[in-house]
Coordinates of C-alpha atoms in Angstrom, one line a residue:
M1 CA 50.5 -66.6 -2.3
R2 CA 48.1 -65.8 1.0
I3 CA 46.1 -67.1 2.6
Y4 CA 45.8 -65.3 5.6
H5 CA 45.3 -61.4 3.8
N6 CA 43.1 -62.2 0.2
M7 CA 44.8 -58.2 -0.5
E8 CA 42.4 -59.0 -3.7
A9 CA 39.3 -59.6 -1.9
M10 CA 40.0 -56.4 0.7
N11 CA 40.6 -54.6 -2.8
A12 CA 37.7 -55.3 -4.7
W13 CA 35.2 -55.3 -1.0
R14 CA 36.3 -51.4 -0.9
T15 CA 35.7 -50.4 -4.2
L16 CA 32.5 -52.4 -3.7
T17 CA 31.6 -50.4 -1.0
G18 CA 32.3 -47.1 -2.7
V19 CA 30.0 -47.8 -5.7
K20 CA 27.3 -48.9 -3.0
S21 CA 27.3 -46.0 -1.1
D22 CA 27.5 -43.7 -4.6
M23 CA 24.4 -45.5 -5.6
G24 CA 22.4 -44.2 -2.5
K25 CA 23.5 -40.7 -3.1
S26 CA 22.1 -41.5 -6.7
L27 CA 18.9 -43.4 -5.1
E28 CA 18.8 -39.9 -3.0
K29 CA 18.6 -37.6 -5.6
L30 CA 16.6 -39.7 -7.7
S31 CA 13.7 -40.0 -4.7
S32 CA 13.7 -36.3 -3.5
G33 CA 14.3 -34.7 -6.8
L34 CA 17.5 -32.4 -5.5
R35 CA 21.0 -32.3 -6.0
I36 CA 21.6 -30.9 -2.1
N37 CA 20.1 -33.7 0.5
R38 CA 22.7 -32.7 3.2
A39 CA 25.3 -30.0 3.5
A40 CA 27.7 -32.7 3.0
D41 CA 26.5 -33.0 -1.2
D42 CA 27.9 -29.0 -1.5
A43 CA 28.4 -26.6 1.3
A44 CA 28.5 -23.4 -0.5
G45 CA 25.9 -24.3 -2.8
L46 CA 23.3 -25.6 0.2
A47 CA 24.2 -21.7 1.6
I48 CA 23.9 -19.5 -1.0
S49 CA 20.5 -21.9 -2.8
E50 CA 19.0 -21.4 1.3
K51 CA 19.5 -17.4 0.8
M52 CA 17.7 -17.5 -1.8
R53 CA 14.8 -19.4 -1.1
N54 CA 14.4 -17.5 1.7
Q55 CA 14.3 -14.5 -0.5
I56 CA 11.8 -15.5 -2.7
K57 CA 9.5 -16.9 0.2
G58 CA 9.6 -13.0 0.6
L59 CA 9.1 -12.0 -2.6
D60 CA 5.9 -13.8 -2.4
T61 CA 4.8 -12.7 0.5
A62 CA 5.3 -8.9 -0.8
V63 CA 3.1 -10.4 -4.4
R64 CA 0.4 -11.7 -1.4
N65 CA 1.0 -7.6 0.4
A66 CA 0.1 -5.9 -2.7
Q67 CA -2.2 -7.9 -3.4
D68 CA -3.9 -7.4 0.1
A69 CA -3.4 -3.5 -0.4
I70 CA -5.0 -3.3 -3.6
S71 CA -7.8 -5.1 -2.3
M72 CA -8.0 -2.6 0.9
I73 CA -7.6 0.8 -2.2
Q74 CA -10.7 -1.5 -3.9
T75 CA -12.7 -0.8 -1.3
A76 CA -12.7 2.5 0.1
E77 CA -13.0 3.4 -4.0
G78 CA -16.2 1.4 -3.7
G79 CA -17.5 4.0 -0.9
L80 CA -16.5 6.5 -2.6
D81 CA -17.9 5.4 -5.9
E82 CA -20.9 5.6 -3.7
V83 CA -20.5 8.6 -1.8
H84 CA -20.0 10.2 -5.6
S85 CA -23.4 9.0 -6.3
I86 CA -24.9 10.9 -2.9
L87 CA -23.2 14.6 -4.5
K88 CA -24.6 14.3 -7.5
R89 CA -28.2 13.7 -6.7
M90 CA -27.9 16.6 -3.5
R91 CA -26.9 18.9 -6.3
E92 CA -30.3 18.0 -7.7
L93 CA -31.0 18.4 -5.5
A94 CA -30.2 21.5 -4.5
V95 CA -30.2 23.3 -7.5
Q96 CA -34.3 22.4 -8.1
A97 CA -34.7 24.2 -4.4
T98 CA -32.8 26.9 -5.4
S99 CA -35.6 28.0 -9.1
D100 CA -38.8 30.0 -7.0
T101 CA -41.3 27.6 -8.4
N102 CA -40.5 25.8 -5.5
T103 CA -42.8 26.8 -2.2
D104 CA -41.9 26.1 1.5
A105 CA -43.9 23.3 1.7
D106 CA -41.9 21.8 -1.2
R107 CA -38.4 23.6 0.0
V108 CA -39.1 21.5 3.1
Q109 CA -39.1 17.6 1.2
L110 CA -36.2 18.7 -0.9
Q111 CA -35.1 19.0 2.6
N112 CA -35.2 16.0 4.4
E113 CA -34.3 14.5 1.7
F114 CA -30.6 16.5 2.2
T115 CA -30.3 16.1 5.0
E116 CA -30.8 11.7 5.3
L117 CA -28.3 11.7 2.4
R118 CA -25.5 13.7 4.5
D119 CA -26.3 11.4 7.3
E120 CA -25.4 8.8 4.3
I121 CA -21.9 10.0 3.9
N122 CA -21.1 9.6 7.4
R123 CA -22.9 6.4 7.6
I124 CA -20.7 4.8 4.5
A125 CA -17.4 7.0 5.8
K126 CA -17.7 5.1 9.8
T127 CA -19.0 1.9 8.3
T128 CA -16.8 1.6 5.7
Q129 CA -13.4 -0.8 6.5
F130 CA -11.1 -3.8 5.3
N131 CA -10.4 -6.0 8.0
T132 CA -12.2 -4.3 10.3
K133 CA -10.2 -1.7 9.7
N134 CA -12.0 2.0 9.0
L135 CA -10.5 3.7 6.0
L136 CA -12.9 6.4 5.6
D137 CA -13.3 8.6 9.1
G138 CA -10.3 10.3 9.5
S139 CA -8.7 7.4 11.6
L140 CA -6.3 6.5 8.7
K141 CA -5.2 9.9 7.6
E142 CA -2.0 11.5 6.4
T143 CA -0.2 13.9 9.1
R144 CA 1.7 16.9 8.2
D145 CA 3.4 19.7 10.0
A146 CA -0.1 21.9 10.8
E147 CA -3.1 21.5 8.5
A148 CA -6.4 24.2 8.8
K149 CA -9.5 22.5 8.0
L150 CA -12.4 24.3 6.9
V151 CA -15.3 23.8 9.6
S152 CA -18.8 25.2 8.1
P153 CA -19.7 27.0 5.1
G154 CA -17.4 27.0 2.0
S155 CA -14.7 24.1 1.6
A156 CA -11.5 25.0 0.7
H157 CA -8.7 22.6 1.7
F158 CA -5.5 24.4 2.8
A159 CA -1.9 22.5 4.9
V160 CA -0.4 24.8 6.7
G161 CA 4.1 24.3 6.9
T162 CA 5.5 24.9 10.0
L163 CA 4.9 27.9 11.7
V164 CA 8.0 29.5 12.7
S165 CA 6.9 32.6 14.3
Q166 CA 7.2 33.5 18.0
N167 CA 4.3 35.3 17.9
Y168 CA 1.8 32.0 17.7
T169 CA 2.1 28.3 18.6
K170 CA 1.2 25.6 16.2
S171 CA -1.5 25.0 17.8
G172 CA -4.3 27.0 17.4
N173 CA -8.0 28.3 15.6
I174 CA -7.8 29.7 11.9
I175 CA -10.2 32.3 10.3
L176 CA -9.8 33.2 6.9
E177 CA -12.1 34.8 4.9
V178 CA -12.6 36.4 1.4
G179 CA -12.9 39.8 0.3
Q180 CA -11.8 43.4 -0.1
F181 CA -9.3 44.8 3.4
T182 CA -6.7 47.0 2.1
G183 CA -8.5 48.6 -0.4
S184 CA -7.6 46.7 -3.3
S185 CA -9.3 47.3 -6.5
A186 CA -13.3 45.6 -6.4
S187 CA -12.2 43.2 -9.2
T188 CA -9.4 41.5 -6.3
L189 CA -10.1 39.7 -3.7
E190 CA -8.3 39.5 -0.4
V191 CA -8.0 36.5 1.7
K192 CA -7.7 37.4 5.8
A193 CA -6.0 34.1 7.6
T194 CA -6.8 35.4 11.9
F195 CA -5.0 33.4 13.3
I196 CA -6.0 33.3 17.2
T197 CA -2.6 31.4 19.6
A198 CA -3.5 28.8 22.9
T199 CA -3.2 32.6 24.8
G200 CA -6.1 33.9 23.0
S201 CA -3.7 37.0 20.7
A202 CA -5.2 37.4 16.8
V203 CA -1.7 37.7 14.2
T204 CA -3.6 38.6 11.2
Y205 CA -2.1 38.5 7.4
V206 CA -3.7 39.3 4.6
A207 CA -2.9 37.7 1.1
S208 CA -4.3 38.0 -2.8
T209 CA -6.4 35.3 -4.2
A210 CA -3.9 33.3 -5.9
G211 CA -3.5 30.5 -3.3
A212 CA -0.5 31.0 -0.9
L213 CA 0.0 33.2 2.4
T214 CA 3.5 33.3 2.7
I215 CA 4.5 33.6 6.7
A216 CA 6.8 33.8 8.8
G217 CA 9.1 32.3 5.6
T218 CA 7.0 29.9 5.1
S219 CA 3.9 29.1 2.9
I220 CA -0.1 28.6 3.2
T221 CA -1.9 27.4 0.3
W222 CA -4.8 26.9 -0.3
D223 CA -7.6 25.8 -3.3
T224 CA -8.0 28.3 -5.6
N225 CA -11.2 26.8 -7.5
Q226 CA -12.6 26.1 -4.1
I227 CA -12.0 29.5 -3.3
A228 CA -14.5 30.5 -5.8
S229 CA -16.4 29.0 -5.9
I230 CA -18.3 30.9 -3.5
N231 CA -16.2 34.1 -4.4
D232 CA -20.1 34.9 -6.5
Y233 CA -19.7 39.0 -5.7
G234 CA -21.3 40.9 -7.6
G235 CA -20.9 45.1 -8.0
T236 CA -17.7 47.0 -6.5
L237 CA -16.7 46.1 -2.6
A238 CA -15.7 48.8 -0.1
T239 CA -12.6 48.0 1.9
G240 CA -13.4 45.2 5.2
T241 CA -16.4 44.3 3.4
V242 CA -16.7 40.2 3.5
V243 CA -18.2 38.5 1.0
D244 CA -22.1 37.8 0.6
G245 CA -22.4 38.7 4.0
G246 CA -19.8 36.5 6.3
A247 CA -20.7 33.2 4.4
A248 CA -17.6 33.3 2.5
V249 CA -16.2 33.4 6.8
V250 CA -14.7 29.8 7.0
Y251 CA -13.4 28.2 10.0
G252 CA -10.5 25.8 10.5
Q253 CA -8.5 24.6 13.1
V254 CA -4.2 24.5 12.8
T255 CA -2.9 21.2 14.6
A256 CA 0.5 20.2 14.9
G257 CA 1.4 16.9 13.6
A258 CA 4.8 15.4 12.4
T259 CA 5.7 15.8 8.9
G260 CA 4.5 13.9 6.2
V261 CA 3.4 10.5 8.6
A262 CA 1.5 8.6 6.9
P263 CA -0.4 5.6 9.0
L264 CA -0.3 2.9 6.8
N265 CA 3.0 0.7 5.3
F266 CA 2.5 -1.7 2.4
H267 CA 5.5 -4.3 3.1
I268 CA 6.0 -4.6 -1.2
G269 CA 9.4 -6.6 -1.1
A270 CA 11.6 -8.9 0.4
N271 CA 14.1 -6.9 2.1
E272 CA 14.0 -4.6 5.5
G273 CA 11.8 -1.5 4.6
Q274 CA 11.2 -2.4 1.4
V275 CA 7.8 0.0 1.7
I276 CA 5.3 2.3 0.4
S277 CA 3.2 4.6 3.0
M278 CA -0.6 5.9 2.7
G279 CA -2.8 7.1 3.6
F280 CA -7.0 7.6 3.8
E281 CA -9.0 10.8 4.2
S282 CA -11.9 11.2 6.2
M283 CA -15.1 11.6 3.4
K284 CA -17.6 12.5 6.5
A285 CA -20.0 15.1 5.6
D286 CA -18.3 17.4 8.0
D287 CA -15.0 16.8 5.9
L288 CA -16.4 17.3 2.6
G289 CA -17.7 20.9 3.9
L290 CA -21.3 19.2 4.0
T291 CA -22.2 20.9 7.5
T292 CA -24.7 20.5 9.3
G293 CA -26.3 24.7 8.9
I294 CA -25.7 23.3 4.7
S295 CA -29.3 23.8 3.5
I296 CA -31.1 23.8 0.3
D297 CA -34.6 25.5 3.1
S298 CA -34.5 28.7 0.7
A299 CA -33.2 30.4 -2.2
S300 CA -30.3 31.9 -1.1
N301 CA -29.3 28.4 1.1
A302 CA -29.6 27.0 -1.8
E303 CA -27.6 28.1 -3.9
F304 CA -24.8 28.8 -1.2
A305 CA -25.3 24.7 -1.2
I306 CA -24.4 23.6 -5.2
S307 CA -20.6 25.9 -4.5
A308 CA -20.4 23.1 -1.3
V309 CA -21.3 20.5 -3.4
D310 CA -18.8 21.3 -6.0
A311 CA -16.3 21.6 -3.4
A312 CA -16.5 18.8 -2.1
V313 CA -17.0 16.4 -5.5
Y314 CA -13.8 17.9 -6.4
R315 CA -12.6 16.3 -2.8
V316 CA -14.0 12.8 -3.1
S317 CA -12.8 13.5 -7.2
A318 CA -9.5 13.5 -5.6
F319 CA -8.8 11.4 -3.2
R320 CA -10.2 8.8 -6.0
A321 CA -7.1 10.0 -8.2
K322 CA -5.0 9.4 -5.5
L323 CA -6.4 6.0 -5.0
G324 CA -6.5 5.1 -8.7
A325 CA -3.0 5.9 -8.9
A326 CA -1.5 4.1 -6.1
Q327 CA -3.6 0.6 -7.5
N328 CA -2.0 1.5 -10.4
R329 CA 1.3 1.5 -8.8
L330 CA 0.4 -1.7 -7.0
E331 CA -0.6 -3.1 -9.7
H332 CA 2.9 -3.4 -12.0
T333 CA 4.2 -4.1 -8.3
V334 CA 2.8 -7.1 -8.0
K335 CA 4.4 -7.7 -11.8
N336 CA 7.6 -6.8 -11.1
L337 CA 7.1 -9.1 -7.9
G338 CA 6.5 -12.3 -10.0
V339 CA 9.4 -11.5 -12.4
A340 CA 11.8 -11.3 -10.1
S341 CA 10.5 -14.1 -7.7
E342 CA 10.8 -16.3 -11.2
N343 CA 14.6 -15.0 -12.5
L344 CA 15.0 -15.6 -8.3
T345 CA 13.3 -19.5 -8.6
A346 CA 14.8 -20.2 -11.9
A347 CA 18.6 -19.5 -10.1
E348 CA 18.4 -21.6 -6.7
S349 CA 16.8 -24.7 -9.3
R350 CA 20.1 -24.6 -10.7
I351 CA 22.3 -24.7 -7.7
R352 CA 19.3 -27.0 -6.1
D353 CA 17.8 -28.9 -8.1
A354 CA 19.3 -32.1 -9.6
D355 CA 19.5 -33.2 -13.3
M356 CA 17.9 -36.5 -13.0
A357 CA 18.6 -37.3 -16.6
K358 CA 22.5 -37.0 -15.2
V359 CA 21.7 -38.3 -12.0
M360 CA 20.0 -41.9 -13.3
A361 CA 22.9 -42.1 -16.3
E362 CA 25.2 -41.7 -13.1
F363 CA 23.1 -44.4 -11.6
T364 CA 23.3 -47.0 -14.0
K365 CA 27.1 -46.7 -13.9
Q366 CA 26.1 -47.4 -10.9
Q367 CA 24.5 -50.4 -11.2
I368 CA 27.2 -51.9 -14.1
L369 CA 29.8 -51.7 -11.7
M370 CA 27.7 -53.2 -8.4
Q371 CA 27.2 -56.1 -10.1
S372 CA 30.8 -56.5 -11.5
G373 CA 32.0 -55.3 -7.7
T374 CA 30.2 -58.4 -6.4
A375 CA 31.7 -61.4 -9.3
M376 CA 35.0 -59.8 -8.8
L377 CA 34.2 -60.3 -5.1
S378 CA 33.1 -63.7 -5.6
Q379 CA 36.1 -64.4 -8.0
S380 CA 38.9 -62.7 -5.8
N381 CA 37.1 -64.8 -2.5
Q382 CA 38.3 -68.4 -5.3
L383 CA 41.7 -67.3 -4.8
P384 CA 42.7 -68.8 -1.2
Q385 CA 41.2 -72.8 -2.4
Q386 CA 44.7 -72.3 -5.3
V387 CA 46.8 -73.3 -2.3
L388 CA 45.1 -76.6 -1.0
Q389 CA 46.5 -77.6 -4.5
L390 CA 49.9 -77.3 -3.6
L391 CA 49.0 -79.7 0.0
R392 CA 48.3 -82.8 -2.6

């Protein structure tokens, strides 16, 4: 028997210290609800769960981004809904002005309203905003390799691909004429595209109204429906005749730009590069083909205005359809991101969160061991006193 080193007490103390440490960890898990509170609890699990947490935060932010994008689209679409209503009224006025039951004074009043409505289209295009960004004034328009846009009577819209030729550059003026130029039959109309280059030289190409014209291996296309809206000719046309005595001559500007570059990127994923891009077309009256040259102050002008408004309605409808498709896509994106976030959260929870029932069972066991260990330490501390029995 020894009194200098009480090995039994030391053993009981060591065991009790370990139980106390385990009890402290269990209390920490119970109070925090987490299985991993520090890297030492599970180093690999901590690294994996932190990566998952970043992904979850990214997915949740992507959901908000997509929802904001939907709100932006809805703002633009709301403005276009009113533009559609205005165009319907402008068409009514044009139809009314074509009738000779109206006097010149009557048409002046009709023209006043027609002009005000066109000005309102411009106002809507310039002031429709989302988070201070103008949506319908063309500042957020997608750029193409080169584009020609009509700016006087007529409202066809066609895109020009990369112009590869030594005869002209990417930038220059373009005149588009509808008529007969090559002696074809009277029932066949042709489109003559004349490019005025930066140096002033002219390059002319002629094609039928099939909707495509190939220049230096590049196809130029236009909307045949919109071209047809100004093809209201009748009878036999002589070679070189321009439809409507010049009313069908349309002018545009070819401008160089990057191919298919959309100015807006909506980040809809948790990782780099997970974006969708889109642009917002200009809905100004001039860009819809409703220039100041279009009027309803006479029956003939009103007849032409009807086709111009119809083409504008087509343009607005096409863009609204594009916005609606983008909104539907984003709504599906939100649902997909929500499912991904939910499943990733469940996986992260299995790694990081504490099973409270299991931890509580461990804590109860540790309480019992703590009590028994304390009792045994008390007993082992009494052993050296038995040596005094030998000294009697």
